[in-house]
Short mmCIF file of C-alpha atoms and ligand atoms in Angstrom, two decimals:
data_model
loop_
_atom_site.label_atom_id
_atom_site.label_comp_id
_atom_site.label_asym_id
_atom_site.label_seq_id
_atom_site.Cartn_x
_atom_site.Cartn_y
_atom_site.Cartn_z
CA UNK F 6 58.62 37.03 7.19
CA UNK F 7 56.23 34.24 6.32
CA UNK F 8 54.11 35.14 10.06
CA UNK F 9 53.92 39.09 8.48
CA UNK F 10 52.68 38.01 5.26
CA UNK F 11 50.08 36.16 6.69
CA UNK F 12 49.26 38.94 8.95
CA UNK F 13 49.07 41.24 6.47
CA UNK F 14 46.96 38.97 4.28
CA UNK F 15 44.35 38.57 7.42
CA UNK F 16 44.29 42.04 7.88
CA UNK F 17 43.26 42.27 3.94
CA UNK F 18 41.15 40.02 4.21
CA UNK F 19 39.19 40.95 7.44
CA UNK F 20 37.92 38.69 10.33
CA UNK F 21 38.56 35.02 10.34
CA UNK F 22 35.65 33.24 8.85
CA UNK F 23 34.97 30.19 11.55
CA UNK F 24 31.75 28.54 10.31
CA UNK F 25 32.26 27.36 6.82
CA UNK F 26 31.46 24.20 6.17
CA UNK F 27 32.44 22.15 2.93
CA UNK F 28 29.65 21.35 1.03
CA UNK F 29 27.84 18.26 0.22
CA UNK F 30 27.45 17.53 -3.02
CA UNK F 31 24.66 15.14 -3.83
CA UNK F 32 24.05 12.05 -5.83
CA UNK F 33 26.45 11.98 -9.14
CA UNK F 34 24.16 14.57 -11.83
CA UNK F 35 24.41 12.22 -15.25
CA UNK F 36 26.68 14.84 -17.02
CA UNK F 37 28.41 18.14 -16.39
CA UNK F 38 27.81 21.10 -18.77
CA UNK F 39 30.95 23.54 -18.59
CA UNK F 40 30.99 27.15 -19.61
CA UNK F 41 33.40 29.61 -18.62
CA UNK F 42 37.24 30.65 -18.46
CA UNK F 43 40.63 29.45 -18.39
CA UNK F 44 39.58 28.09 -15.05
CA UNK F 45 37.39 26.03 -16.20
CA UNK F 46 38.69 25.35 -20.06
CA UNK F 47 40.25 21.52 -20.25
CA UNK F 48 41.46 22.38 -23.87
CA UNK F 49 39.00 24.40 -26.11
CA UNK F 50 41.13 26.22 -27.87
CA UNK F 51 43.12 25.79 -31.13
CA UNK F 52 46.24 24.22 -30.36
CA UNK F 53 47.58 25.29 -33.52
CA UNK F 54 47.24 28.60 -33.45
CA UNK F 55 50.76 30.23 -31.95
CA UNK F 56 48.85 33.23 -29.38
CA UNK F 57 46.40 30.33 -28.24
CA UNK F 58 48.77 27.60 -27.71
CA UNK F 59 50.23 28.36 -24.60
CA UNK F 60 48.69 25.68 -22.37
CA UNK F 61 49.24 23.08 -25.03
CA UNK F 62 52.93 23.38 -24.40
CA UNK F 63 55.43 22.61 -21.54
CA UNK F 64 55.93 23.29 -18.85
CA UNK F 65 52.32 23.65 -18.41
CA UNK F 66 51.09 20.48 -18.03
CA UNK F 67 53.70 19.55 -16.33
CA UNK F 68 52.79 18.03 -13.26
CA UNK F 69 50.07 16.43 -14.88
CA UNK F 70 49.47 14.54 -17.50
CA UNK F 71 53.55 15.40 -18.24
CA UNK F 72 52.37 17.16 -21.80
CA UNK F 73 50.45 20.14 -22.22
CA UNK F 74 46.87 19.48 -21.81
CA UNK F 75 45.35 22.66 -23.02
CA UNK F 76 45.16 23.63 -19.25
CA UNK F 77 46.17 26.90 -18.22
CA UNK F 78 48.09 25.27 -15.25
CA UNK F 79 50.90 22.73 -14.78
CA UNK F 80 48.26 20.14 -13.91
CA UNK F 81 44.50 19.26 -12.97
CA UNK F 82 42.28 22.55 -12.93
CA UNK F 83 38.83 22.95 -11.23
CA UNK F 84 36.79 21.46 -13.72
CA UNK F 85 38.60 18.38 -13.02
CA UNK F 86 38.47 18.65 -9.02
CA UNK F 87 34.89 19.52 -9.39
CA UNK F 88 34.16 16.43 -11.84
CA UNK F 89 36.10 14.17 -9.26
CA UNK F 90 33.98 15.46 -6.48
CA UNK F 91 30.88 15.36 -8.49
CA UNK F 92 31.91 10.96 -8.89
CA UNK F 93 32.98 11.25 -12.53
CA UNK F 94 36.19 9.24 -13.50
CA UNK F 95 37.28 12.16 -15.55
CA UNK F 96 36.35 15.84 -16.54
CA UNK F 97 33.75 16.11 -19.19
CA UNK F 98 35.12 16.28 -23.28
CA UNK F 99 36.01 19.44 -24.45
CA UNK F 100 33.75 20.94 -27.29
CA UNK F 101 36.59 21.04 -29.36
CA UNK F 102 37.21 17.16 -29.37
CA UNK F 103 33.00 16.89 -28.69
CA UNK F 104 31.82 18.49 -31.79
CA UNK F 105 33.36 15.88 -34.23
CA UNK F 106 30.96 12.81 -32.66
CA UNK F 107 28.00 11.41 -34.66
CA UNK F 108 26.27 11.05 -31.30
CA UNK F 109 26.44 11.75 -27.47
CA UNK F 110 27.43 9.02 -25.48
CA UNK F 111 27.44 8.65 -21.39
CA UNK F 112 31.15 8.38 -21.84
CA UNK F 113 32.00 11.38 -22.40
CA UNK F 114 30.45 12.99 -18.79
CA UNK F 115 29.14 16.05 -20.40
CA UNK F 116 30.71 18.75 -22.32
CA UNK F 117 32.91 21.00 -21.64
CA UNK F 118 32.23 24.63 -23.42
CA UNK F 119 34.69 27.18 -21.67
CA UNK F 120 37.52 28.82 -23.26
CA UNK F 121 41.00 30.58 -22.18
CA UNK F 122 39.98 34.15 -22.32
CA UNK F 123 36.43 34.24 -22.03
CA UNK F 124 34.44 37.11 -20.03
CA UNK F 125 30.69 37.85 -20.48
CA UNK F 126 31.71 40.99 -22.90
CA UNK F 127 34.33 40.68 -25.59
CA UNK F 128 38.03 40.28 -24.17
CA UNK F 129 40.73 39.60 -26.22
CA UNK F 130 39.83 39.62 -29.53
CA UNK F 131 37.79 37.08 -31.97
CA UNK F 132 39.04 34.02 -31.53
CA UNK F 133 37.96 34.26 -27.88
CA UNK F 134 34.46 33.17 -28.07
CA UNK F 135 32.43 35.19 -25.42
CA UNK F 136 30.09 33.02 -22.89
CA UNK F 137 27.08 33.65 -25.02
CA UNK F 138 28.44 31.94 -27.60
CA UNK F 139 29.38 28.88 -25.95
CA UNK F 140 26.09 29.10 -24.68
CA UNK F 141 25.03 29.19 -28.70
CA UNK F 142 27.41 25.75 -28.92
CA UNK F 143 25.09 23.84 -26.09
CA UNK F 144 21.43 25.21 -27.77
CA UNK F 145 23.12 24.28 -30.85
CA UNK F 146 23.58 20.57 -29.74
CA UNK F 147 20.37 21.12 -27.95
CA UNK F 148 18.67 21.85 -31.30
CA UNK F 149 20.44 19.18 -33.54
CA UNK F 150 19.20 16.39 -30.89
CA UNK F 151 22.98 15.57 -29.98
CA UNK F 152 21.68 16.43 -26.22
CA UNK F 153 18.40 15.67 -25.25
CA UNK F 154 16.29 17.68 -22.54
CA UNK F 155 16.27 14.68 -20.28
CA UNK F 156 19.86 14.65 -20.53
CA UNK F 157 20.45 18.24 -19.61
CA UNK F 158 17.44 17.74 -16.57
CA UNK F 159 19.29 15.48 -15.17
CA UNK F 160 22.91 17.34 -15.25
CA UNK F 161 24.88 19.83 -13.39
CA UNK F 162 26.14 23.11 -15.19
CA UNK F 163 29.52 24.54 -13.84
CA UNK F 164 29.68 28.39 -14.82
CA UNK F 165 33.26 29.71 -14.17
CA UNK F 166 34.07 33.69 -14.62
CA UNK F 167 36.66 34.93 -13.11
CA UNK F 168 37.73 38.37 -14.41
CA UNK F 169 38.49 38.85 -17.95
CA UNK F 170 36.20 41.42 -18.17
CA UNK F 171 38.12 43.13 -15.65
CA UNK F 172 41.53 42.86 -17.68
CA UNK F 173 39.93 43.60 -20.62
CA UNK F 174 38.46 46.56 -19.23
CA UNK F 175 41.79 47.54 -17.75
CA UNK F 176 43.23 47.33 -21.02
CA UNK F 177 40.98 49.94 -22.55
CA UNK F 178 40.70 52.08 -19.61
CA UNK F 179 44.17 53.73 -18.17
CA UNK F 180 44.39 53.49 -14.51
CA UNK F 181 41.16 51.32 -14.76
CA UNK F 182 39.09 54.42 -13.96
CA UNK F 183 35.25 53.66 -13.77
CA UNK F 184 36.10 50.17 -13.22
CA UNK F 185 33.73 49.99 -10.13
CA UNK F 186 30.86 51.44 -12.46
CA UNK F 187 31.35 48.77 -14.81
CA UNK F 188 31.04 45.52 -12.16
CA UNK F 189 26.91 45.42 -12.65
CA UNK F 190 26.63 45.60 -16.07
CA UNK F 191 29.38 42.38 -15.75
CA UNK F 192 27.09 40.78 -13.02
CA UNK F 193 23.92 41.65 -14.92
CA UNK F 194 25.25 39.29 -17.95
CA UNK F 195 25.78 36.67 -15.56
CA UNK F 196 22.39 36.75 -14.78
CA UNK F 197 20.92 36.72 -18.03
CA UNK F 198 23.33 33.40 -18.03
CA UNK F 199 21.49 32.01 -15.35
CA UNK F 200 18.16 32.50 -17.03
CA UNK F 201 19.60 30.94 -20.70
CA UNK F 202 20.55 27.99 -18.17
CA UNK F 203 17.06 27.74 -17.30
CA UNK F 204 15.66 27.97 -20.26
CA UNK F 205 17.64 25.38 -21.55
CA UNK F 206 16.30 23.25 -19.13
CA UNK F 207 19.48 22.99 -16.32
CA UNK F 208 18.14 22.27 -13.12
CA UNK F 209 21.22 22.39 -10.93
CA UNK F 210 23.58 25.66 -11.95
CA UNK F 211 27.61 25.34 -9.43
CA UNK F 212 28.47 29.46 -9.79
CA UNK F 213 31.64 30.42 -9.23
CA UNK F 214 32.52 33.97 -7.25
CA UNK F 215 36.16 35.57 -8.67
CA UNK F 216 39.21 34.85 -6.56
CA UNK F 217 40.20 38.27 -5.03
CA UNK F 218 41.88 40.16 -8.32
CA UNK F 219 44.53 41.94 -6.23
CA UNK F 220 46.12 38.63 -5.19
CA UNK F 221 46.98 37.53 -8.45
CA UNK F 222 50.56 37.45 -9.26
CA UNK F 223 50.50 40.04 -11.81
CA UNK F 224 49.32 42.47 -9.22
CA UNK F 225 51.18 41.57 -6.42
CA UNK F 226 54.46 41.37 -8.11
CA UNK F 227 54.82 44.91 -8.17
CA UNK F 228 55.14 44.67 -4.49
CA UNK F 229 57.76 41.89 -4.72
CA UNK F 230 54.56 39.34 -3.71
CA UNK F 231 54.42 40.04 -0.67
CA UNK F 232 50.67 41.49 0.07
CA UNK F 233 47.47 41.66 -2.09
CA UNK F 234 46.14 44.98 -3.08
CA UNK F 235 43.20 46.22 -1.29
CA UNK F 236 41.71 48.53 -4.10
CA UNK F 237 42.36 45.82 -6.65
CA UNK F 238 40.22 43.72 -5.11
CA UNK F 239 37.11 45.96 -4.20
CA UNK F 240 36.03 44.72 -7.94
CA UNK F 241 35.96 41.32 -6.67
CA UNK F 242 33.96 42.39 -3.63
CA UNK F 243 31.30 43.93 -5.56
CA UNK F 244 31.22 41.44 -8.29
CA UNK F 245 30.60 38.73 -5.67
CA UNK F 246 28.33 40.13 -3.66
CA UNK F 247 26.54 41.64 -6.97
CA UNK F 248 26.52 37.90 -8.20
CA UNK F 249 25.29 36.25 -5.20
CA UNK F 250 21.87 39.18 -4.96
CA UNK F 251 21.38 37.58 -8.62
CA UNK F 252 21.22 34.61 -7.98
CA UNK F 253 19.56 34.26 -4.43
CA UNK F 254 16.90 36.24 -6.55
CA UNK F 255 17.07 33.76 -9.51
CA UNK F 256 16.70 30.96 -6.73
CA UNK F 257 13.39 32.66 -5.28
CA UNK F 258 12.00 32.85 -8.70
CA UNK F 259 12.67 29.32 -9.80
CA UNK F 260 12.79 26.84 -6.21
CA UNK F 261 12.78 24.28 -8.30
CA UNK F 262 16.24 24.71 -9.97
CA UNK F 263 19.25 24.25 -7.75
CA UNK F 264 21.88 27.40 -7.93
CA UNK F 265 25.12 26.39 -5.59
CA UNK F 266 27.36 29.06 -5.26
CA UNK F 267 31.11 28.30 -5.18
CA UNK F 268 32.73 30.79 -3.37
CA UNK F 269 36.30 31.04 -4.10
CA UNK F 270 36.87 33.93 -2.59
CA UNK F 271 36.51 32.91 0.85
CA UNK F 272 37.73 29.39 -0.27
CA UNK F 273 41.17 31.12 -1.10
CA UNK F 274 41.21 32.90 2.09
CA UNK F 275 40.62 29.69 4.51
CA UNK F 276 43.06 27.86 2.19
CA UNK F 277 45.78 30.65 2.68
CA UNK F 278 44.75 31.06 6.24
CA UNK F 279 45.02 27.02 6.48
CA UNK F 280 46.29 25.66 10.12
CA UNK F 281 46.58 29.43 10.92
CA UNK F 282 45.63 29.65 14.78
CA UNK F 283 44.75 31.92 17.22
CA UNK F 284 48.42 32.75 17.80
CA UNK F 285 49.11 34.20 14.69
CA UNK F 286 51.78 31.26 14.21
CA UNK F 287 51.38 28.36 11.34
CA UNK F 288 51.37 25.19 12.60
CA UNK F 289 54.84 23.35 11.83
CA UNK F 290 55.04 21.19 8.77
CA UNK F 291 51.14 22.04 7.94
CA UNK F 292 51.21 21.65 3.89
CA UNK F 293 49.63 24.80 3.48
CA UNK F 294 53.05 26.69 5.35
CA UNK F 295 54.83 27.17 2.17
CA UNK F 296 51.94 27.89 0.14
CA UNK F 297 51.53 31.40 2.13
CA UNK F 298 53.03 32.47 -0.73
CA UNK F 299 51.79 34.51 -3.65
CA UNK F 300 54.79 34.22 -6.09
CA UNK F 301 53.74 32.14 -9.08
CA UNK F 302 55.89 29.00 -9.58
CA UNK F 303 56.55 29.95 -13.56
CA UNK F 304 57.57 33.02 -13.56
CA UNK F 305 58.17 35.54 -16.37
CA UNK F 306 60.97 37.50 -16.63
CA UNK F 307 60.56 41.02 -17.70
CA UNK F 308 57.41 41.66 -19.62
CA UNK F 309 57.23 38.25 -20.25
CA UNK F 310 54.64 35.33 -18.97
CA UNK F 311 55.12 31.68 -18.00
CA UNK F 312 55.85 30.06 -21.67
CA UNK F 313 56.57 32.26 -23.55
CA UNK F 314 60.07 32.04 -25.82
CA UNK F 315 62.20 34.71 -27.54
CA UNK F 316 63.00 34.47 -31.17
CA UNK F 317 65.77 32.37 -30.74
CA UNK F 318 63.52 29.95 -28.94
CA UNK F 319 65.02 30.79 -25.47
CA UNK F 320 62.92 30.53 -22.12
CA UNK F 321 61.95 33.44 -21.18
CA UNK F 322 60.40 32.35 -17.61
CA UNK F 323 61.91 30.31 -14.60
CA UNK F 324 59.85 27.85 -13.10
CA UNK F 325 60.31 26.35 -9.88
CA UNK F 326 61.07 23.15 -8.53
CA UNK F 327 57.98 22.02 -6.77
CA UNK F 328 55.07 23.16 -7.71
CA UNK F 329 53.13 21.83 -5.16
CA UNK F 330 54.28 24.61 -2.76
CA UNK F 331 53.03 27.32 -4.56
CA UNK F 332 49.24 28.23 -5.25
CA UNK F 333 49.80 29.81 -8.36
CA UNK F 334 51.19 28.49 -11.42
CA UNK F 335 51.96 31.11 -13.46
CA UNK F 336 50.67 35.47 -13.27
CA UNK F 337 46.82 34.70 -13.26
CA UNK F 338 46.21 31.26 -12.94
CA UNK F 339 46.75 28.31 -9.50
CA UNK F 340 48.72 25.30 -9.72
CA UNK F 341 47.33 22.09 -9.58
CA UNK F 342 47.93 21.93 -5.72
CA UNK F 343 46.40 25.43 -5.01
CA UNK F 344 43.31 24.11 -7.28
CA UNK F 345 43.48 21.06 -4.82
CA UNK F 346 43.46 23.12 -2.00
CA UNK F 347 40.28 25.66 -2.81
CA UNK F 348 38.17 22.13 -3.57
CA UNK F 349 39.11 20.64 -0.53
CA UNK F 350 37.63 23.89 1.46
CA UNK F 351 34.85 24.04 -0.45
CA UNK F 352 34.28 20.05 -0.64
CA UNK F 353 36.15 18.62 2.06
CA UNK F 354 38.43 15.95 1.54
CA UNK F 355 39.00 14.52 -1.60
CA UNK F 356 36.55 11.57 -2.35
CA UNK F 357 39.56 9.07 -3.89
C1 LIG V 511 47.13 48.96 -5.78
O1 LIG V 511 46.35 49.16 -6.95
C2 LIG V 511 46.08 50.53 -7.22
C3 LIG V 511 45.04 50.55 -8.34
O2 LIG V 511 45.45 49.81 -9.43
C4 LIG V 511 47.38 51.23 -7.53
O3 LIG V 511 47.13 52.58 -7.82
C5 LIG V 511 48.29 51.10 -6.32
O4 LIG V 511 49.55 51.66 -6.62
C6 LIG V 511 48.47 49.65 -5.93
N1 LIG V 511 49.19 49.58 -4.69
C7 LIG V 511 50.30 48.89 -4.55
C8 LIG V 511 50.91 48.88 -3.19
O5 LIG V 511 50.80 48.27 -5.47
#
């Protein structure tokens, strides 16, 4: 069973990729500037407000720190593999928890802007602020002298969008028709992203290509999670190979500023691949074995997502017992050990 998934999943996903090699980061940039989704949001949001909450409640959170931490996951989340990587003790502040300071200090390693929900167009409704206007949050500190330009010269920005847009879209659109027509004008805002970077003064921009759309657990679920869906994720082929024409012509146009692409989706396809060798057999006890699985570990039941609770306050999810063997944590989003597993393919092993 698990040796036909994995087929099935290397058929997907084409030829074996042999000659990626983790990258090497540099020196430690003096701060990290975050914009993005909820793969990249450390706790933006409200965690008052009931339809924003989710992540600020158990059982996310629950692998790490134990509480909900505003993470959309039961533990760490790129940002913070990225910021550990990068030689930070900790992932930058959140805006949210940033804004309320008198002044910037060193301590804080940065800020980060992203929020749960985000896309490049409107998604969800108001309270989801679009990139451009977390971009508006960092000019605004830019402008009020809270960050200076030698501070931002000498920092990395992480940019993180992985498919609201596409939802969003989806929502709007039955059967997602014209989906495929609506990829560049997504692509084209990312960009225009790179340039407000630039002209904000960032000279090293990390951009993130989406994880293939038609393995996420909402998708595959239909088909009991046992393959990804091959038109689902021709958006994510486009979008990254729209994304990376952007910004190898960004790069021409400005040598000076540093543009590292993070490529998840291959990253996702090594790390479910992992020991996978040339006899179509997993190696025995390799960590990755179990994790050739695309069930989330919370699960919802029904209509329902991971976290949510009926009006009598009953669970209306299961989650399972060790999280570390799944790489996703709940319909959209990995666990803390599939997050560990992408960095470690993209980064090599961890630096602690
Ligand atoms: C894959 O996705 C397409 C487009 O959303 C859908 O029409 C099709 O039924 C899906 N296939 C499977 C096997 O779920």
């Amino acid at each position: 069973m698990e040796h036909q998934l994995v087929l099935q999943l290397a058929t997907l996903i084409g030829a074996l990729l042999l000659c990626f090699a983790p990258r090497e980061l540099d020196a430690r940039p003096r701060a990290l500037f975050v914009f993005g989704d909820s793969y990249a949001d450390t706790g933006n949001h409200n965690p008052y407000v009931p339809v924003l909450n989710r992540p600020f409640k158990l059982p996310y959170g629950s692998t790490w720190p134990g509480e909900g931490s505003g993470r959309y996951s039961d533990g760490k989340i790129f940002t913070d593999f990225f910021a550990e990587y990068l030689g930070f003790p900790s992932a930058p502040m959140t805006y949210r928890m940033a804004k309320g300071k008198k002044q910037y200090e060193e301590g804080m390693h940065g800020i980060n802007f992203a929020y749960g929900g985000s896309g490049m167009f409107s998604t969800f409704g108001p309270l989801i602020p679009r990139v451009n206007s977390q971009i508006q949050q960092f000019r605004d500190l830019i402008e009020k002298s809270f960050l200076s330009k030698e501070l931002i010269a000498e920092s990395m920005i992480l940019f993180v969008v992985c498919g609201n847009d596409y939802t969003a879209y989806g929502d709007n659109h039955p059967n997602d028709e014209g989906i495929l027509d609506f990829v560049p004008s997504v692509a084209s805002e990312i960009d225009g992203t790179l340039k407000a970077f630039y002209e904000l003064g960032a000279n090293k921009i990390a951009l993130t290509k989406m994880l293939p759309y038609g393995c996420y657990p909402k998708i595959t679920s239909k088909v009991n999670y046992i393959s990804c869906n091959a038109s689902e994720n021709a958006r994510t082929i486009l979008h990254n190979k729209l994304i990376s024409d952007h910004a190898a012509a960004f790069q021409e146009l400005h040598p000076n500023v540093e543009v590292i692409m993070l490529d998840f989706q291959q990253a996702f396809e090594l790390s479910f691949q992992g020991h996978y060798n040339q006899d179509d057999l997993l190696e025995e006890n390799s960590d990755f074995q179990r994790r050739v699985n695309l069930r989330p570990c919370c699960e919802g039941i029904g209509e329902a997502t991971c976290g949510e609770k009926d009006l009598f306050g009953r669970k209306q999810y299961k989650v399972c017992e060790f999280a570390k063997d799944f790489f996703f944590w709940d319909n959209v989003h990995p666990s803390q050990a599939g997050w560990e597993a992408l960095s470690k393919v993209l980064f090599g092993p961890l630096p602690y």
